[in-house]
């Protein structure tokens, strides 16, 4: 599963049961308080904003 947006505001649950969840944004990517991101392989690269 891949979530891509220029101005991403993810207010929910992003889940990858198999494989990796890739979330990218050209600007700030925000995951609101109370939400969760889970999966077998979830990571943030340096320089990306969470």
Short mmCIF file of N, CA and C in Angstrom, two decimals:
data_model
loop_
_atom_site.label_atom_id
_atom_site.label_comp_id
_atom_site.label_asym_id
_atom_site.label_seq_id
_atom_site.Cartn_x
_atom_site.Cartn_y
_atom_site.Cartn_z
N UNK A 1 0.84 -1.18 0.00
CA UNK A 1 0.00 0.00 0.00
C UNK A 1 0.88 1.23 0.00
N UNK A 2 0.51 2.19 -0.83
CA UNK A 2 1.26 3.44 -0.89
C UNK A 2 0.31 4.61 -0.77
N UNK A 3 0.62 5.55 0.12
CA UNK A 3 -0.14 6.79 0.25
C UNK A 3 0.77 7.92 -0.18
N UNK A 4 0.38 8.64 -1.23
CA UNK A 4 1.20 9.73 -1.76
C UNK A 4 0.34 10.96 -1.95
N UNK A 5 0.85 12.12 -1.52
CA UNK A 5 0.11 13.36 -1.70
C UNK A 5 1.07 14.53 -1.61
N UNK A 6 0.67 15.65 -2.19
CA UNK A 6 1.48 16.86 -2.07
C UNK A 6 1.27 17.53 -0.72
N UNK A 7 0.05 17.55 -0.25
CA UNK A 7 -0.26 18.05 1.09
C UNK A 7 -1.12 16.99 1.77
N UNK A 8 -0.46 16.07 2.45
CA UNK A 8 -1.16 14.91 3.00
C UNK A 8 -1.55 15.15 4.45
N UNK A 9 -2.79 14.86 4.77
CA UNK A 9 -3.27 14.90 6.14
C UNK A 9 -4.00 13.59 6.37
N UNK A 10 -3.32 12.64 6.96
CA UNK A 10 -3.88 11.31 7.13
C UNK A 10 -4.52 11.24 8.50
N UNK A 11 -5.85 11.24 8.53
CA UNK A 11 -6.58 11.20 9.80
C UNK A 11 -7.30 9.87 9.88
N UNK A 12 -6.56 8.82 10.17
CA UNK A 12 -7.17 7.49 10.22
C UNK A 12 -6.10 6.46 10.49
N UNK A 13 -6.33 5.26 10.03
CA UNK A 13 -5.40 4.17 10.26
C UNK A 13 -4.81 3.70 8.93
N UNK A 14 -3.50 3.69 8.86
CA UNK A 14 -2.80 3.17 7.69
C UNK A 14 -2.16 1.85 8.12
N UNK A 15 -2.59 0.77 7.49
CA UNK A 15 -2.15 -0.56 7.91
C UNK A 15 -1.65 -1.36 6.72
N UNK A 16 -0.52 -2.03 6.89
CA UNK A 16 -0.01 -2.96 5.89
C UNK A 16 0.15 -4.32 6.55
N UNK A 17 -0.72 -5.25 6.20
CA UNK A 17 -0.64 -6.58 6.80
C UNK A 17 0.53 -7.37 6.23
N UNK A 18 0.80 -7.21 4.93
CA UNK A 18 1.93 -7.87 4.31
C UNK A 18 2.71 -6.84 3.51
N UNK A 19 4.02 -6.98 3.50
CA UNK A 19 4.84 -6.02 2.78
C UNK A 19 5.03 -4.76 3.60
N UNK A 20 5.40 -3.68 2.92
CA UNK A 20 5.72 -2.43 3.60
C UNK A 20 4.68 -1.36 3.27
N UNK A 21 4.45 -0.47 4.22
CA UNK A 21 3.60 0.69 3.99
C UNK A 21 4.49 1.87 3.68
N UNK A 22 4.36 2.40 2.49
CA UNK A 22 5.17 3.54 2.08
C UNK A 22 4.30 4.79 2.04
N UNK A 23 4.66 5.79 2.84
CA UNK A 23 3.91 7.04 2.89
C UNK A 23 4.89 8.16 2.55
N UNK A 24 4.60 8.89 1.48
CA UNK A 24 5.47 9.97 1.07
C UNK A 24 4.67 11.24 0.84
N UNK A 25 5.30 12.37 1.05
CA UNK A 25 4.65 13.66 0.82
C UNK A 25 5.71 14.67 0.41
N UNK A 26 5.36 15.55 -0.52
CA UNK A 26 6.31 16.57 -0.93
C UNK A 26 6.39 17.68 0.11
N UNK A 27 5.32 17.88 0.86
CA UNK A 27 5.33 18.82 1.97
C UNK A 27 5.22 18.04 3.28
N UNK A 28 4.61 18.60 4.28
CA UNK A 28 4.49 17.91 5.57
C UNK A 28 3.42 16.84 5.52
N UNK A 29 3.74 15.69 6.08
CA UNK A 29 2.77 14.61 6.24
C UNK A 29 2.41 14.56 7.72
N UNK A 30 1.13 14.73 8.02
CA UNK A 30 0.71 14.72 9.42
C UNK A 30 -0.22 13.56 9.69
N UNK A 31 0.05 12.88 10.79
CA UNK A 31 -0.83 11.81 11.26
C UNK A 31 -1.35 12.28 12.62
N UNK A 32 -2.65 12.48 12.68
CA UNK A 32 -3.24 13.14 13.85
C UNK A 32 -3.15 12.27 15.10
N UNK A 33 -3.17 12.94 16.23
CA UNK A 33 -3.14 12.27 17.53
C UNK A 33 -4.31 11.30 17.64
N UNK A 34 -4.04 10.13 18.15
CA UNK A 34 -5.08 9.12 18.27
C UNK A 34 -5.12 8.16 17.10
N UNK A 35 -4.44 8.52 16.00
CA UNK A 35 -4.35 7.63 14.86
C UNK A 35 -3.16 6.70 15.04
N UNK A 36 -3.07 5.70 14.18
CA UNK A 36 -1.94 4.79 14.29
C UNK A 36 -1.47 4.37 12.91
N UNK A 37 -0.18 4.08 12.84
CA UNK A 37 0.41 3.52 11.63
C UNK A 37 1.06 2.22 12.04
N UNK A 38 0.65 1.12 11.41
CA UNK A 38 1.20 -0.17 11.78
C UNK A 38 1.47 -1.01 10.54
N UNK A 39 2.42 -1.92 10.66
CA UNK A 39 2.72 -2.82 9.57
C UNK A 39 4.00 -3.59 9.85
N UNK A 40 4.30 -4.51 8.97
CA UNK A 40 5.51 -5.30 9.14
C UNK A 40 6.77 -4.47 8.97
N UNK A 41 6.69 -3.44 8.15
CA UNK A 41 7.85 -2.59 7.90
C UNK A 41 7.38 -1.16 7.72
N UNK A 42 7.53 -0.37 8.75
CA UNK A 42 7.11 1.03 8.72
C UNK A 42 8.30 1.88 9.13
N UNK A 43 8.65 2.88 8.32
CA UNK A 43 9.79 3.71 8.67
C UNK A 43 9.68 5.11 8.11
N UNK A 44 10.48 6.01 8.65
CA UNK A 44 10.57 7.38 8.16
C UNK A 44 12.01 7.66 7.76
N UNK A 45 12.18 8.32 6.63
CA UNK A 45 13.52 8.67 6.19
C UNK A 45 13.90 10.03 6.78
N UNK A 46 15.20 10.26 6.92
CA UNK A 46 15.69 11.53 7.42
C UNK A 46 15.23 12.66 6.52
N UNK A 47 14.80 13.75 7.12
CA UNK A 47 14.34 14.90 6.35
C UNK A 47 12.85 14.90 6.12
N UNK A 48 12.17 13.78 6.41
CA UNK A 48 10.72 13.75 6.28
C UNK A 48 10.10 14.16 7.60
N UNK A 49 8.94 14.79 7.53
CA UNK A 49 8.27 15.28 8.73
C UNK A 49 7.11 14.38 9.10
N UNK A 50 7.01 14.08 10.37
CA UNK A 50 5.87 13.31 10.88
C UNK A 50 5.16 14.16 11.92
#
